[in-house]
CSV table of C-alpha atoms and ligand atoms in Angstrom, one decimal:
chain,number,residue,atom,x,y,z
R,1,UNK,CA,27.9,8.0,-19.9
R,2,UNK,CA,24.7,7.0,-21.6
R,3,UNK,CA,22.8,4.2,-19.8
R,4,UNK,CA,20.2,2.1,-21.6
R,5,UNK,CA,18.6,0.9,-18.4
R,6,UNK,CA,16.6,-2.4,-18.4
R,7,UNK,CA,17.1,-2.5,-22.2
R,8,UNK,CA,15.4,0.7,-22.9
R,9,UNK,CA,17.4,3.0,-25.1
R,10,UNK,CA,18.0,6.5,-23.7
R,11,UNK,CA,17.8,9.7,-25.7
R,12,UNK,CA,21.1,9.2,-27.6
R,13,UNK,CA,20.7,12.2,-30.0
R,14,UNK,CA,20.7,14.5,-27.0
R,15,UNK,CA,23.5,12.7,-25.2
R,16,UNK,CA,25.7,12.7,-28.3
R,17,UNK,CA,25.0,16.4,-28.9
R,18,UNK,CA,26.1,17.2,-25.4
R,19,UNK,CA,29.2,15.1,-25.8
R,20,UNK,CA,30.1,17.0,-29.0
R,21,UNK,CA,29.4,20.4,-27.4
R,22,UNK,CA,31.7,19.8,-24.5
R,23,UNK,CA,34.2,17.5,-26.4
R,24,UNK,CA,33.5,14.5,-24.0
R,25,UNK,CA,33.6,11.0,-25.5
R,26,UNK,CA,30.3,9.2,-24.9
R,27,UNK,CA,30.5,5.7,-23.3
R,28,UNK,CA,27.3,3.6,-23.6
R,29,UNK,CA,26.3,1.3,-20.8
R,30,UNK,CA,24.2,-1.1,-22.8
R,31,UNK,CA,24.7,-3.8,-20.1
R,32,UNK,CA,21.0,-4.7,-20.3
R,33,UNK,CA,20.3,-3.7,-23.9
R,34,UNK,CA,21.6,-6.4,-26.2
R,35,UNK,CA,19.9,-5.9,-29.6
R,36,UNK,CA,17.9,-2.9,-28.5
R,37,UNK,CA,18.0,-0.2,-31.2
R,38,UNK,CA,17.9,3.6,-31.5
R,39,UNK,CA,17.0,5.1,-34.9
R,40,UNK,CA,17.7,1.7,-36.5
R,41,UNK,CA,21.2,1.2,-35.0
R,42,UNK,CA,22.1,-1.2,-32.2
R,43,UNK,CA,22.7,0.6,-28.9
R,44,UNK,CA,26.3,0.1,-27.7
R,45,UNK,CA,27.6,1.1,-31.2
R,46,UNK,CA,26.6,4.7,-31.1
R,47,UNK,CA,29.2,6.2,-28.7
R,48,UNK,CA,33.0,6.0,-28.5
R,49,UNK,CA,32.8,2.7,-26.5
R,50,UNK,CA,29.9,0.5,-25.5
R,51,UNK,CA,29.5,-2.4,-23.2
R,52,UNK,CA,27.0,-5.3,-23.0
R,53,UNK,CA,26.7,-7.7,-20.0
R,54,UNK,CA,26.4,-11.4,-20.3
R,55,UNK,CA,25.8,-11.8,-16.5
R,56,UNK,CA,23.7,-14.7,-15.4
R,57,UNK,CA,20.4,-12.8,-15.5
R,58,UNK,CA,20.8,-11.4,-19.1
R,59,UNK,CA,19.0,-12.6,-22.3
R,60,UNK,CA,22.2,-14.3,-23.3
R,61,UNK,CA,24.6,-15.3,-20.6
R,62,UNK,CA,28.2,-16.6,-20.2
R,63,UNK,CA,27.5,-16.7,-16.4
R,64,UNK,CA,29.6,-13.5,-16.0
R,65,UNK,CA,31.5,-11.1,-18.2
R,66,UNK,CA,30.5,-9.2,-21.2
R,67,UNK,CA,31.4,-7.5,-24.4
R,68,UNK,CA,33.2,-4.3,-25.3
R,69,UNK,CA,32.4,-2.5,-28.5
R,70,UNK,CA,34.2,0.3,-30.4
R,71,UNK,CA,35.3,1.2,-33.9
R,72,UNK,CA,38.6,2.5,-32.4
R,73,UNK,CA,40.9,-0.4,-32.8
R,74,UNK,CA,43.6,1.2,-30.6
R,75,UNK,CA,41.2,1.5,-27.7
R,76,UNK,CA,40.1,-2.1,-28.1
R,77,UNK,CA,43.7,-3.3,-28.3
R,78,UNK,CA,44.5,-1.4,-25.1
R,79,UNK,CA,41.4,-2.8,-23.3
R,80,UNK,CA,42.3,-6.4,-24.4
R,81,UNK,CA,45.9,-5.8,-23.1
R,82,UNK,CA,44.7,-4.5,-19.7
R,83,UNK,CA,42.1,-7.3,-19.4
R,84,UNK,CA,44.8,-9.9,-19.7
R,85,UNK,CA,46.8,-8.5,-16.8
R,86,UNK,CA,48.8,-6.2,-19.1
R,87,UNK,CA,51.1,-9.0,-19.9
R,88,UNK,CA,53.4,-8.4,-22.8
R,89,UNK,CA,54.6,-11.0,-25.3
R,90,UNK,CA,57.8,-12.0,-23.5
R,91,UNK,CA,57.8,-15.5,-21.9
R,92,UNK,CA,58.9,-14.4,-18.4
R,93,UNK,CA,55.7,-12.6,-17.3
R,94,UNK,CA,56.4,-8.9,-17.7
R,95,UNK,CA,53.4,-6.7,-16.9
R,96,UNK,CA,53.9,-3.3,-18.5
R,97,UNK,CA,51.0,-1.6,-16.6
R,98,UNK,CA,48.7,-2.4,-13.8
R,99,UNK,CA,46.3,-4.8,-15.5
R,100,UNK,CA,43.2,-6.8,-14.7
R,101,UNK,CA,42.1,-10.4,-15.0
R,102,UNK,CA,39.0,-9.8,-17.1
R,103,UNK,CA,39.5,-12.3,-19.9
R,104,UNK,CA,36.6,-14.5,-20.9
R,105,UNK,CA,37.5,-18.2,-21.1
R,106,UNK,CA,37.0,-19.9,-24.5
R,107,UNK,CA,34.5,-22.3,-22.9
R,108,UNK,CA,32.3,-19.5,-21.6
R,109,UNK,CA,32.6,-17.6,-25.0
R,110,UNK,CA,31.5,-20.8,-26.7
R,111,UNK,CA,28.5,-21.1,-24.4
R,112,UNK,CA,27.6,-17.4,-25.2
R,113,UNK,CA,28.0,-17.7,-28.9
R,114,UNK,CA,25.8,-20.8,-29.1
R,115,UNK,CA,23.0,-18.8,-27.6
R,116,UNK,CA,22.9,-16.3,-30.5
R,117,UNK,CA,21.0,-18.9,-32.4
R,118,UNK,CA,18.1,-18.4,-30.0
R,119,UNK,CA,18.4,-14.7,-29.5
R,120,UNK,CA,15.5,-13.8,-31.8
R,121,UNK,CA,13.2,-16.2,-29.9
R,122,UNK,CA,14.2,-14.9,-26.6
R,123,UNK,CA,13.8,-11.2,-27.7
R,124,UNK,CA,10.3,-12.1,-29.1
R,125,UNK,CA,9.4,-13.7,-25.7
R,126,UNK,CA,10.6,-10.8,-23.6
R,127,UNK,CA,8.7,-8.3,-25.8
R,128,UNK,CA,5.6,-10.5,-25.7
R,129,UNK,CA,5.8,-10.5,-21.9
R,130,UNK,CA,6.0,-6.7,-21.7
R,131,UNK,CA,3.1,-6.4,-24.2
R,132,UNK,CA,1.0,-8.8,-22.1
R,133,UNK,CA,1.6,-6.8,-18.9
R,134,UNK,CA,0.8,-3.5,-20.8
R,135,UNK,CA,-2.4,-4.8,-22.4
R,136,UNK,CA,-3.7,-6.8,-19.4
R,137,UNK,CA,-3.1,-4.0,-16.9
R,138,UNK,CA,-4.1,-1.1,-19.1
R,139,UNK,CA,-6.6,1.2,-17.5
R,140,UNK,CA,-5.4,0.5,-13.9
R,141,UNK,CA,-4.4,3.9,-12.8
R,142,UNK,CA,-1.9,2.7,-10.1
R,143,UNK,CA,0.4,1.1,-12.7
R,144,UNK,CA,2.2,2.9,-15.6
R,145,UNK,CA,4.4,1.4,-18.3
R,146,UNK,CA,6.9,3.7,-19.8
R,147,UNK,CA,7.0,3.8,-23.6
R,148,UNK,CA,10.2,3.8,-25.6
R,149,UNK,CA,11.6,7.2,-26.5
R,150,UNK,CA,11.1,8.2,-30.2
R,151,UNK,CA,13.0,6.0,-32.6
R,152,UNK,CA,13.9,3.5,-29.9
R,153,UNK,CA,13.0,-0.2,-29.7
R,154,UNK,CA,13.8,-1.9,-26.4
R,155,UNK,CA,14.7,-5.5,-26.0
R,156,UNK,CA,12.4,-5.5,-22.9
R,157,UNK,CA,15.0,-7.4,-20.9
R,158,UNK,CA,13.0,-6.6,-17.8
R,159,UNK,CA,9.4,-5.4,-17.8
R,160,UNK,CA,9.4,-2.4,-15.5
R,161,UNK,CA,6.5,-0.3,-14.3
R,162,UNK,CA,5.9,2.8,-12.1
R,163,UNK,CA,3.5,2.4,-9.2
R,164,UNK,CA,1.4,5.5,-8.4
R,165,UNK,CA,-1.1,6.6,-5.7
R,166,UNK,CA,-3.0,4.2,-3.6
R,167,UNK,CA,-0.4,1.5,-3.6
R,168,UNK,CA,3.3,1.9,-3.0
R,169,UNK,CA,6.0,0.0,-4.9
R,170,UNK,CA,6.9,-1.7,-1.6
R,171,UNK,CA,3.3,-2.8,-1.0
R,172,UNK,CA,3.3,-4.4,-4.4
R,173,UNK,CA,6.7,-6.0,-3.9
R,174,UNK,CA,5.6,-7.5,-0.5
R,175,UNK,CA,2.2,-8.7,-1.8
R,176,UNK,CA,3.8,-10.3,-4.8
R,177,UNK,CA,6.2,-12.1,-2.5
R,178,UNK,CA,3.3,-13.5,-0.6
R,179,UNK,CA,2.0,-14.9,-3.9
R,180,UNK,CA,5.4,-16.5,-4.3
R,181,UNK,CA,6.3,-14.1,-7.1
R,182,UNK,CA,9.7,-12.5,-7.2
R,183,UNK,CA,9.9,-8.9,-8.2
R,184,UNK,CA,12.5,-6.3,-7.6
R,185,UNK,CA,12.7,-2.5,-7.1
R,186,UNK,CA,14.4,-0.7,-10.0
R,187,UNK,CA,18.1,-0.1,-9.3
R,188,UNK,CA,19.0,2.1,-6.4
R,189,UNK,CA,20.6,5.3,-7.9
R,190,UNK,CA,24.4,5.5,-7.7
R,191,UNK,CA,24.4,8.8,-5.7
R,192,UNK,CA,22.4,7.1,-3.0
R,193,UNK,CA,24.8,4.2,-2.6
R,194,UNK,CA,26.8,4.2,0.6
R,195,UNK,CA,30.3,4.9,-0.9
R,196,UNK,CA,29.0,8.0,-2.7
R,197,UNK,CA,26.1,9.4,-0.6
R,198,UNK,CA,28.4,11.9,1.2
R,199,UNK,CA,29.3,13.6,-2.1
R,200,UNK,CA,27.4,16.5,-3.7
R,201,UNK,CA,24.5,15.5,-6.0
R,202,UNK,CA,23.5,17.5,-9.0
R,203,UNK,CA,20.1,16.7,-10.5
R,204,UNK,CA,16.4,17.0,-10.1
R,205,UNK,CA,15.8,13.8,-8.0
R,206,UNK,CA,14.4,12.0,-11.1
R,207,UNK,CA,16.5,8.9,-10.3
R,208,UNK,CA,15.3,8.9,-6.6
R,209,UNK,CA,11.7,9.2,-7.7
R,210,UNK,CA,12.0,6.4,-10.2
R,211,UNK,CA,13.6,4.3,-7.5
R,212,UNK,CA,10.8,5.0,-5.1
R,213,UNK,CA,8.1,4.1,-7.7
R,214,UNK,CA,9.7,1.6,-10.0
R,215,UNK,CA,9.4,-2.2,-10.0
R,216,UNK,CA,10.8,-4.9,-12.2
R,217,UNK,CA,8.2,-7.6,-12.9
R,218,UNK,CA,9.0,-11.3,-13.7
R,219,UNK,CA,10.3,-11.3,-17.3
R,220,UNK,CA,12.3,-14.5,-17.9
R,221,UNK,CA,12.5,-15.9,-21.4
R,222,UNK,CA,11.4,-19.3,-20.1
R,223,UNK,CA,8.2,-18.0,-18.3
R,224,UNK,CA,5.2,-20.1,-19.3
R,225,UNK,CA,1.9,-18.6,-20.4
R,226,UNK,CA,0.3,-20.0,-17.2
R,227,UNK,CA,3.0,-18.3,-15.0
R,228,UNK,CA,2.5,-15.0,-16.8
R,229,UNK,CA,-1.3,-15.3,-16.4
R,230,UNK,CA,-0.8,-16.0,-12.7
R,231,UNK,CA,1.4,-12.9,-12.2
R,232,UNK,CA,-1.0,-10.7,-14.1
R,233,UNK,CA,-4.0,-11.9,-12.0
R,234,UNK,CA,-2.1,-11.4,-8.7
R,235,UNK,CA,-1.1,-7.8,-9.7
R,236,UNK,CA,-4.8,-7.1,-10.6
R,237,UNK,CA,-5.9,-8.4,-7.3
R,238,UNK,CA,-3.3,-6.6,-5.3
R,239,UNK,CA,-3.9,-3.3,-7.0
R,240,UNK,CA,-7.7,-3.6,-6.7
R,241,UNK,CA,-7.2,-3.7,-2.9
R,242,UNK,CA,-5.5,-0.3,-3.1
R,243,UNK,CA,-3.2,-0.9,-0.2
R,244,UNK,CA,-1.6,2.1,1.5
G,301,PLP,C1,22.9,-0.6,-16.4
G,301,PLP,C2,23.7,-1.6,-15.9
G,301,PLP,N1,25.1,-1.5,-16.0
G,301,PLP,C3,25.9,-2.5,-15.5
G,301,PLP,C4,25.5,-3.6,-15.0
G,301,PLP,C5,26.4,-4.6,-14.5
G,301,PLP,O1,26.7,-5.6,-15.4
G,301,PLP,P1,27.6,-6.9,-14.9
G,301,PLP,O2,26.7,-7.7,-14.0
G,301,PLP,O3,27.9,-7.7,-16.2
G,301,PLP,O4,28.8,-6.3,-14.3
G,301,PLP,C6,24.1,-3.8,-14.9
G,301,PLP,C7,23.5,-5.1,-14.4
G,301,PLP,O5,22.4,-5.5,-14.7
G,301,PLP,C8,23.2,-2.8,-15.3
G,301,PLP,O6,21.9,-3.0,-15.2
C-alpha cells in the first residue's frame, strides 16, 4: 500500500520496486491526493489499483464516496459488481457473492463532476495557502514545512507542519483554538488505533513521531486572504511565546 498522505506523493519508485521484487501488487491510497503528480503522472494511476476520496472535506466532494482507478478492466468490473451488492442481472435479486452497497448515486456523481470545472482554481488556492504559510513562517525554528519528494507535486490538500522544540504540537493546537482557529493533529497511525494496538508493530516509530509533532493548518479553498493573514499572525504570536 502506498499512501499519498495529505496530498503529498510518497516515494513511488521505491514502493513500486519493492512491489516488483516481492511480486506484491501496489495499491495507492490517493484519498487526499486528487491531481497530485509523481514524475509527471497523476498519483492513483501508478499502481495496480488507486483510490481517491470525495469525502466532504476533500478538494472536490460528493459528500461521501470516491473513485477507484485501474487499467485492469476485470478488476474494475469485479469491484463494480461487489459495490452493487454483487447482484447479477436476473430480475429476482440473486447475489452471487457477499457484496456491499458502495454505489454512488447519479445525483452525487453529477455534483462531483460539476466541480471539475473549478478544480484548477481550488488547486491553485490550496497551493497558494501552503506557500503563504511557508514564506510567512520561514525562519521560525519551531515550525518546519516538509518539501515534496523529488519529482513530486502535491495538491496541498492540507497544509501540514512539524512542530519542534520550545512548543509542542498540542500547545499550538490549544492556543489556536483559543484564537477560534481550528487545526488538527496529523492522523493517528493505524498501529496505534485501539483495534490494532495489541498486535506486533514493525517499524522505526517514524509514524508515531510524525503524529506527535505534526499539525494540519487551516487550508480550505474558500479561505479569504484576511483569514489566512489572521491565522499566520496568531501562529507567529503563539510560537514567539515558546510555550512548553
Ligand atoms: C490517507 C487516507 N486514506 C483514506 C481516507 C478515507 O477516505 P474516505 O473518508 O473517503 O473514506 C482518508 C481521509 O481523509 C485519508 O486521509
